[in-house]
mmCIF file of C-alpha atoms and ligand atoms in Angstrom:
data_model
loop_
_atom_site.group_PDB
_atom_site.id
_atom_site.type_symbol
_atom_site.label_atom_id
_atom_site.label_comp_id
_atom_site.label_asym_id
_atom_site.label_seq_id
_atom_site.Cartn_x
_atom_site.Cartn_y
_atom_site.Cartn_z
ATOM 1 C CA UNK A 30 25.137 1.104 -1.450
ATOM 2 C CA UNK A 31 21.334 0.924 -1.139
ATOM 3 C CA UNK A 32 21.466 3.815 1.904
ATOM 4 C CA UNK A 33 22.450 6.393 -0.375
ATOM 5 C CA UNK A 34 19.415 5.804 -2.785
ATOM 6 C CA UNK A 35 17.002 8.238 -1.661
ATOM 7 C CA UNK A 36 13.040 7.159 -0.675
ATOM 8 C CA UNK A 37 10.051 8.621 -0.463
ATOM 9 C CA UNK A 38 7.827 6.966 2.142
ATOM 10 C CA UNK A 39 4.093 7.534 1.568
ATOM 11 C CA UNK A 40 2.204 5.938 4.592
ATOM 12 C CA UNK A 41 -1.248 6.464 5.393
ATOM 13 C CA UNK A 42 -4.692 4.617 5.603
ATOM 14 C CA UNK A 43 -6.751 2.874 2.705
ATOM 15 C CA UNK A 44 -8.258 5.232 0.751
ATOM 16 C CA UNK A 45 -6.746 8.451 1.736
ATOM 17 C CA UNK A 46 -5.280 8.103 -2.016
ATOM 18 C CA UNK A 47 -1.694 6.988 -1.343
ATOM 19 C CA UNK A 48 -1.816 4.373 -4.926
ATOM 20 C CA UNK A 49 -2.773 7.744 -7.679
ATOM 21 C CA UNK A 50 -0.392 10.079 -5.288
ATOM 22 C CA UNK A 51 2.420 7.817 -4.806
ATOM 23 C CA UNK A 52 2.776 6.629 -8.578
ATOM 24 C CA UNK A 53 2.007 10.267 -9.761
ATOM 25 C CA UNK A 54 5.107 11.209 -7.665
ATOM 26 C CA UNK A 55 6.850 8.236 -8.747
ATOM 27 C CA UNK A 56 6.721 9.338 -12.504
ATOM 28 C CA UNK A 57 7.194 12.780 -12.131
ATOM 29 C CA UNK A 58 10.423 11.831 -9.970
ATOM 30 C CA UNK A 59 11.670 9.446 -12.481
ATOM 31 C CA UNK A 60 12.010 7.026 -9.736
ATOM 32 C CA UNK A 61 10.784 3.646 -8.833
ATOM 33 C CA UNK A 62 7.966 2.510 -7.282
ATOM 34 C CA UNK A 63 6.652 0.313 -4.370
ATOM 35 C CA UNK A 64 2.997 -0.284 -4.116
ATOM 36 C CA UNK A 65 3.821 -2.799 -0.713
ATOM 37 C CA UNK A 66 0.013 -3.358 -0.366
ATOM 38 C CA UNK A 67 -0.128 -5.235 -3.255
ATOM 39 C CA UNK A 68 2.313 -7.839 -2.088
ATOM 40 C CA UNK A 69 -0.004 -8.684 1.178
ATOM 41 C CA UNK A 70 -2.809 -8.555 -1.581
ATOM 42 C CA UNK A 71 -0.644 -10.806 -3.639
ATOM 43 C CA UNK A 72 -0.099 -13.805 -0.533
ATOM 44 C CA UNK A 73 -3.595 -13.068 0.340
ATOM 45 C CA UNK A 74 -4.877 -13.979 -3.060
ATOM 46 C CA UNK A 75 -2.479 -16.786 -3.140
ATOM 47 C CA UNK A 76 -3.587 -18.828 0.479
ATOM 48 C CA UNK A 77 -7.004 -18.426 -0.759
ATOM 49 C CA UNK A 78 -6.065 -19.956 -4.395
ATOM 50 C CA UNK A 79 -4.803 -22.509 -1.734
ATOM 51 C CA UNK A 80 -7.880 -22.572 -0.152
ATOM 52 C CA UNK A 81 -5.400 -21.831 3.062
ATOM 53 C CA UNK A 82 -7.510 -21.328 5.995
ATOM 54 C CA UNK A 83 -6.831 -17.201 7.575
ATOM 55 C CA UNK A 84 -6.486 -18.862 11.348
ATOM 56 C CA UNK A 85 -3.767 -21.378 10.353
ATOM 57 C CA UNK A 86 -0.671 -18.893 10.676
ATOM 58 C CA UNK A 87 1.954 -21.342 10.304
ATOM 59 C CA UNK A 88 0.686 -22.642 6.329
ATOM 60 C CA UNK A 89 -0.253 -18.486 5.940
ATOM 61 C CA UNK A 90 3.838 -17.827 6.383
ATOM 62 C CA UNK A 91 4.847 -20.547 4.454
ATOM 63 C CA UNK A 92 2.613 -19.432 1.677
ATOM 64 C CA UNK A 93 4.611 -15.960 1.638
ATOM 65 C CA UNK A 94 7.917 -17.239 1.136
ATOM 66 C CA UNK A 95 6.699 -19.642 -1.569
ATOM 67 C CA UNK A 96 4.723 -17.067 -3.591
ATOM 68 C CA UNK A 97 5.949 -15.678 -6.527
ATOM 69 C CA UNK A 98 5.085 -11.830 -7.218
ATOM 70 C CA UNK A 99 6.211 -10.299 -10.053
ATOM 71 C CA UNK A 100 5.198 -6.115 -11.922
ATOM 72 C CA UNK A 101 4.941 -5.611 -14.794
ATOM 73 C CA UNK A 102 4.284 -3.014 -17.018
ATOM 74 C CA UNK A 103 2.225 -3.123 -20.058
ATOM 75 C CA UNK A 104 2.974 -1.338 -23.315
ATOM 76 C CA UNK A 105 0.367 1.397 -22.124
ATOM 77 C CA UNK A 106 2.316 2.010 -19.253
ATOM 78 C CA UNK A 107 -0.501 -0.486 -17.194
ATOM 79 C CA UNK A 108 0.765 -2.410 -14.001
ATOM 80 C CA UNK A 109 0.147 -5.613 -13.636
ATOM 81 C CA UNK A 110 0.822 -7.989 -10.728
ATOM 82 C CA UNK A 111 1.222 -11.836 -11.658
ATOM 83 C CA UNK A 112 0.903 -14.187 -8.442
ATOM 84 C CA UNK A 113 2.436 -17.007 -9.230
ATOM 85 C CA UNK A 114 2.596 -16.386 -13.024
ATOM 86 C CA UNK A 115 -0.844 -15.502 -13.317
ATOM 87 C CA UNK A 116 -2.296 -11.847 -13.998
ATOM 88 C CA UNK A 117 -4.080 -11.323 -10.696
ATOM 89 C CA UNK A 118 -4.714 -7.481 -10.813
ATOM 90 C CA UNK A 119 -8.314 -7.591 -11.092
ATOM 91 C CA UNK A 120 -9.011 -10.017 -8.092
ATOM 92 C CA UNK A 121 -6.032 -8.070 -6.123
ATOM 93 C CA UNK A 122 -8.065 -5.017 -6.563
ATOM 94 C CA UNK A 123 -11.766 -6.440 -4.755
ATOM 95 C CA UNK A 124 -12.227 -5.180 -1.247
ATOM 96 C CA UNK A 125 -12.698 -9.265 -0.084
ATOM 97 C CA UNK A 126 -8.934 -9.215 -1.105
ATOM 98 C CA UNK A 127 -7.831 -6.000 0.905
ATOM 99 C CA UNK A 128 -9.810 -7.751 4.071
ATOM 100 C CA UNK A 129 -7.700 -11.225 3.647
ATOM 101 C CA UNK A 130 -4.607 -8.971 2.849
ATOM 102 C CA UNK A 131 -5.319 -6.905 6.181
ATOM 103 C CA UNK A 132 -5.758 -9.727 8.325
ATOM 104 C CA UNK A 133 -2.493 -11.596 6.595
ATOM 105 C CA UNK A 134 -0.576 -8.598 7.744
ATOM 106 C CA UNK A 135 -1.391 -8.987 10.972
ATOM 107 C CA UNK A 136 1.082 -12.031 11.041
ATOM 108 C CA UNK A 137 4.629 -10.692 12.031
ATOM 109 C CA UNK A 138 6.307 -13.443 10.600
ATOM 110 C CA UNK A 139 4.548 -12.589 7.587
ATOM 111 C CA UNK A 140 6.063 -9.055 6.946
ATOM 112 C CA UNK A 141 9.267 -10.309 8.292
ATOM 113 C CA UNK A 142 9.270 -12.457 4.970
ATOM 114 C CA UNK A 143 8.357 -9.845 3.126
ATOM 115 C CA UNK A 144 10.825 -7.243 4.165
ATOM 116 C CA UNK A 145 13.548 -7.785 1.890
ATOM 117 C CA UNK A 146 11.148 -8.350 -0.341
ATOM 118 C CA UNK A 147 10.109 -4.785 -0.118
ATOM 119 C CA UNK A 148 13.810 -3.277 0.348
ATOM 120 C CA UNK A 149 14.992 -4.439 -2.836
ATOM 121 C CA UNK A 150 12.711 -2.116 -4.924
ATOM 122 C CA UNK A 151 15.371 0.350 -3.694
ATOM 123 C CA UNK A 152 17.253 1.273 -6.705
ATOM 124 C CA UNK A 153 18.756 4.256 -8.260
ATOM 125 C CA UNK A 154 17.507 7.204 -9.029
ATOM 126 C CA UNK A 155 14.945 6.906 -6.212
ATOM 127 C CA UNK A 156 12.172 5.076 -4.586
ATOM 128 C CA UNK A 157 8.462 6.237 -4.169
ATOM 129 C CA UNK A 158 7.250 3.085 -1.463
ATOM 130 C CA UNK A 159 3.628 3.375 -0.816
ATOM 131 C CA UNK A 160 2.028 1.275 2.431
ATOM 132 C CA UNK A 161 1.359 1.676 6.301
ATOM 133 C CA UNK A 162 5.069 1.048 7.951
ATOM 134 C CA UNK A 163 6.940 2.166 4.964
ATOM 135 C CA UNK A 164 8.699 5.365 7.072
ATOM 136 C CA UNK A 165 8.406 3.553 10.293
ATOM 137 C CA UNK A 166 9.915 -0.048 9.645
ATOM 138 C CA UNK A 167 11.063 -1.227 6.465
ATOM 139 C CA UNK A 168 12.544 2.281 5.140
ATOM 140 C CA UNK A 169 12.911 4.123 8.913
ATOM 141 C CA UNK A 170 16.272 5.726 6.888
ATOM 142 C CA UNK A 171 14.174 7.716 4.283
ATOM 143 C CA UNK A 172 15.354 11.178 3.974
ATOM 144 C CA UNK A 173 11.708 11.999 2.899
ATOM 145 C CA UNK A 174 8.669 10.737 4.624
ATOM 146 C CA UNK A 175 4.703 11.712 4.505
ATOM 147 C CA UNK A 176 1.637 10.452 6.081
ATOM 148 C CA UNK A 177 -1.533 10.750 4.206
ATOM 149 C CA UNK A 178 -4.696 10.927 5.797
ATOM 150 C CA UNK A 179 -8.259 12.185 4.874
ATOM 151 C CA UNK A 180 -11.774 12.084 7.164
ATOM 152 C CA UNK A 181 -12.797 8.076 6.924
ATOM 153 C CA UNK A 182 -15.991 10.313 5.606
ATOM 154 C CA UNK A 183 -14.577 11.293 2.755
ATOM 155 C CA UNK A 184 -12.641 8.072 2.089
ATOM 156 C CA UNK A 185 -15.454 6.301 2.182
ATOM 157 C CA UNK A 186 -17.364 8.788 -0.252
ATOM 158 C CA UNK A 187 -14.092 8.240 -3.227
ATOM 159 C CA UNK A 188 -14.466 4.272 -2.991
ATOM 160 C CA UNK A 189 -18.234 4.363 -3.472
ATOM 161 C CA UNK A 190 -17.613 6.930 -6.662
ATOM 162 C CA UNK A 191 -15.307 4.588 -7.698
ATOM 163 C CA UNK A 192 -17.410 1.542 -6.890
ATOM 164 C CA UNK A 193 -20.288 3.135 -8.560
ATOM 165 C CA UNK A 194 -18.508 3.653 -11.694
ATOM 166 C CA UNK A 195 -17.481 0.193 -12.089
ATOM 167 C CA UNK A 196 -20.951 -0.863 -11.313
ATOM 168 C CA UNK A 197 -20.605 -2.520 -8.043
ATOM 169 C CA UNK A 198 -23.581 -1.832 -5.561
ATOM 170 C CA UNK A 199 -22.300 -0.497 -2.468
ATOM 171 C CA UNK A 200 -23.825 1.164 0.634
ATOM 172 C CA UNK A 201 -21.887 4.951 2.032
ATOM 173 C CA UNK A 202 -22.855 3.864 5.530
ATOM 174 C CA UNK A 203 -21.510 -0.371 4.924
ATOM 175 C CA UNK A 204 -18.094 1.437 2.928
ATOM 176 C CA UNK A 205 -17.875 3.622 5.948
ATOM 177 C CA UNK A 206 -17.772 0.490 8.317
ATOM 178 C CA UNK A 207 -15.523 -1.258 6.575
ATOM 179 C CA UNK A 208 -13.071 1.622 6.491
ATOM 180 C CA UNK A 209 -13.374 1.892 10.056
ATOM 181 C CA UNK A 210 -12.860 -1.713 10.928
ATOM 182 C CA UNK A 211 -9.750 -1.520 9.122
ATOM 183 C CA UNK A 212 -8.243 1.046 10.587
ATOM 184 C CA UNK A 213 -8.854 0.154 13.567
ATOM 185 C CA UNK A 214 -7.043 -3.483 12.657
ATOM 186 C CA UNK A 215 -3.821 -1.855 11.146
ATOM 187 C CA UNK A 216 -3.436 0.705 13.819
ATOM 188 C CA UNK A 217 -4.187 -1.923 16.550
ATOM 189 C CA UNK A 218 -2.101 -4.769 15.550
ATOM 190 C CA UNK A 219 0.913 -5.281 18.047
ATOM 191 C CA UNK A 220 3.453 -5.615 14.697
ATOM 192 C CA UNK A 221 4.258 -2.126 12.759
ATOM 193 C CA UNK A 222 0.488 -0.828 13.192
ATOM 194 C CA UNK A 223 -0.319 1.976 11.005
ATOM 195 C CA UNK A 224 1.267 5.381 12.718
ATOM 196 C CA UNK A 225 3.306 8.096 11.517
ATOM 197 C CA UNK A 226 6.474 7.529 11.596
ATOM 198 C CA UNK A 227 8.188 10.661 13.897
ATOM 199 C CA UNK A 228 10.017 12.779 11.111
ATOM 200 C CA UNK A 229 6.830 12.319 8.481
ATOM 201 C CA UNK A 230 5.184 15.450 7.444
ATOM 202 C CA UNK A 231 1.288 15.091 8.066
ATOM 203 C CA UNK A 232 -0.367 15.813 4.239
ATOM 204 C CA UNK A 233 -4.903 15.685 5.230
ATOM 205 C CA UNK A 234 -5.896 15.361 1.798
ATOM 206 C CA UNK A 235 -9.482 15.987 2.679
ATOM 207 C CA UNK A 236 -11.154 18.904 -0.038
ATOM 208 C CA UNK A 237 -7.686 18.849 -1.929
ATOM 209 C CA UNK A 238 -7.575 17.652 -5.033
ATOM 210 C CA UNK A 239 -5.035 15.231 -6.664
ATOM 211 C CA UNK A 240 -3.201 17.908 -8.217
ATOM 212 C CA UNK A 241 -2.770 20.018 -4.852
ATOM 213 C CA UNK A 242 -2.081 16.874 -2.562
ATOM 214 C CA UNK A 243 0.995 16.033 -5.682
ATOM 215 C CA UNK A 244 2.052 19.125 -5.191
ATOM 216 C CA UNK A 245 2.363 19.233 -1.622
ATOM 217 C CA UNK A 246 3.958 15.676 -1.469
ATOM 218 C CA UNK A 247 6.433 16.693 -4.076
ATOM 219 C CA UNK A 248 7.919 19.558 -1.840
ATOM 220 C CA UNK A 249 9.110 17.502 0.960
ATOM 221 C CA UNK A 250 11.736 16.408 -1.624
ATOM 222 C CA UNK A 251 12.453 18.993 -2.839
ATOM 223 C CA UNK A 252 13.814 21.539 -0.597
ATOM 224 C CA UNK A 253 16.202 18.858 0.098
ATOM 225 C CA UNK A 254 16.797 17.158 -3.309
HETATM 226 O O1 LIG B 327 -2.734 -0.494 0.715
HETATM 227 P P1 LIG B 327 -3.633 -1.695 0.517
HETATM 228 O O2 LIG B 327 -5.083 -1.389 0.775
HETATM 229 O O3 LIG B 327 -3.419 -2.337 -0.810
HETATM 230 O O4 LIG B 327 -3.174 -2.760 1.640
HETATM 231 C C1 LIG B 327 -3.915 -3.930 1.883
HETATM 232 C C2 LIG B 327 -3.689 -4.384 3.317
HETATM 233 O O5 LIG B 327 -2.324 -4.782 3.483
HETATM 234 C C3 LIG B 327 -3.965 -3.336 4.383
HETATM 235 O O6 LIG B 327 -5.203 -3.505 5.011
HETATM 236 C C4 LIG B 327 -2.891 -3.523 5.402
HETATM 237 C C5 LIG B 327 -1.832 -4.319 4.724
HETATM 238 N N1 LIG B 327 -0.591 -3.571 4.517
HETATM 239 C C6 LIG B 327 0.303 -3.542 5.552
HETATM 240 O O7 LIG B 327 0.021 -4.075 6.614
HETATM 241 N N2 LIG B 327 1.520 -2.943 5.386
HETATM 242 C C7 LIG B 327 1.824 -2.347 4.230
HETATM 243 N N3 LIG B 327 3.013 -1.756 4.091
HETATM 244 C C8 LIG B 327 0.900 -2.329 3.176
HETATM 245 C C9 LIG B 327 -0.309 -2.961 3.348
#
């Protein structure tokens, strides 16, 4: 019985640090983990390997069922995503991929394909599932649910630091933009747009560090668990 495996929703915008908090909580729980933004990612990489065109919805959804994702983890405790067989991690990670992925998602009869995708991950002990409609539609039974936000200031001010380190030239004001833009797509779109679902505890990680924004994720389970 799948119900009785407990999960631990983590919803929230891009970059308010869901990823490094949700697999932090995942490994200190012992439990498994669902990074669901890497399987839009994953069919978004794949149409454009298939040079599939973003307006033509219909070859866009049969792309998703026929794509083959697959994690793995490397000896160093690494995790990988191979599309299709192949190691895309890199190219999943490149903000042109989180626009195609954004845009994929849009598609409802593209998350309907990947819903039972996404509910399989739960397995015993637990489930950490990291996304935007994690607590609201694919996992609405989750005894523990949190929505992670941060000013689209400061969100934009971590992706340039992390931008910067790997090199990449990058504008504040252009990141900012971009942030916004997205947003405003996932919150807008008519099919599970990114909201809190009722019964998730609000967690602004804005001025917290990783360490505080852990902890404070980590006691919504546990009163309960
Ligand atoms: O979390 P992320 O940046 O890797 O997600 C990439 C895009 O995928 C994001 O813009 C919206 C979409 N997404 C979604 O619609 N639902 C999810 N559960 C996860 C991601």
């Amino acid at each position: 019985m799948t119900e009785t495996v407990p999960v631990l929703t983590i919803d929230g915008p891009s970059g308010a640090g869901k990823g490094t908090v949700s697999r932090l909580a995942a490994t200190r729980l012992g439990w498994h983990y669902l990074d669901s933004g890497a399987l839009y990612r994953a069919v978004g990489v794949a149409a454009s390997w298939a040079d599939i065109d973003l307006s033509d919805a219909s070859a866009l959804v049969r792309c998703t069922f026929d794509t083959v994702i697959d994690f793995a983890e490397t000896a160093s405790g690494d995790l990988r995503v191979l599309v299709n067989g192949v190691d895309a991690t890199d190219e999943l990670r490149l903000e042109t991929t989180g626009a195609v992925a954004s845009a994929i998602a849009a598609i409802p009869e593209v998350r309907a394909a990947l819903k039972e995708r996404q509910r399989a991950f739960r397995r015993p002990p637990g489930l950490v599932a990291d996304g935007r409609d994690m607590g609201t539609v694919i996992f609405p039974d989750a005894p523990y649910k949190v929505f992670l936000t941060a000013s689209a200031e400061e969100r934009a001010e971590r992706r340039y630091k992390q931008l910067k380190e790997k090199g990449v030239s990058v504008t504040i004001d252009g990141l900012l933009r971009e942030i916004l833009a997205r947003d405003a797509r996932d919150a807008q779109r008519p099919v599970a747009p990114l909201k809190p679902a009722e019964d998730a505890v609000l967690v602004d990680t804005t001025g917290l560090g990783i360490e505080e924004v852990v902890a404070r994720v980590l006691a919504v389970v546990k009163p309960q668990g």
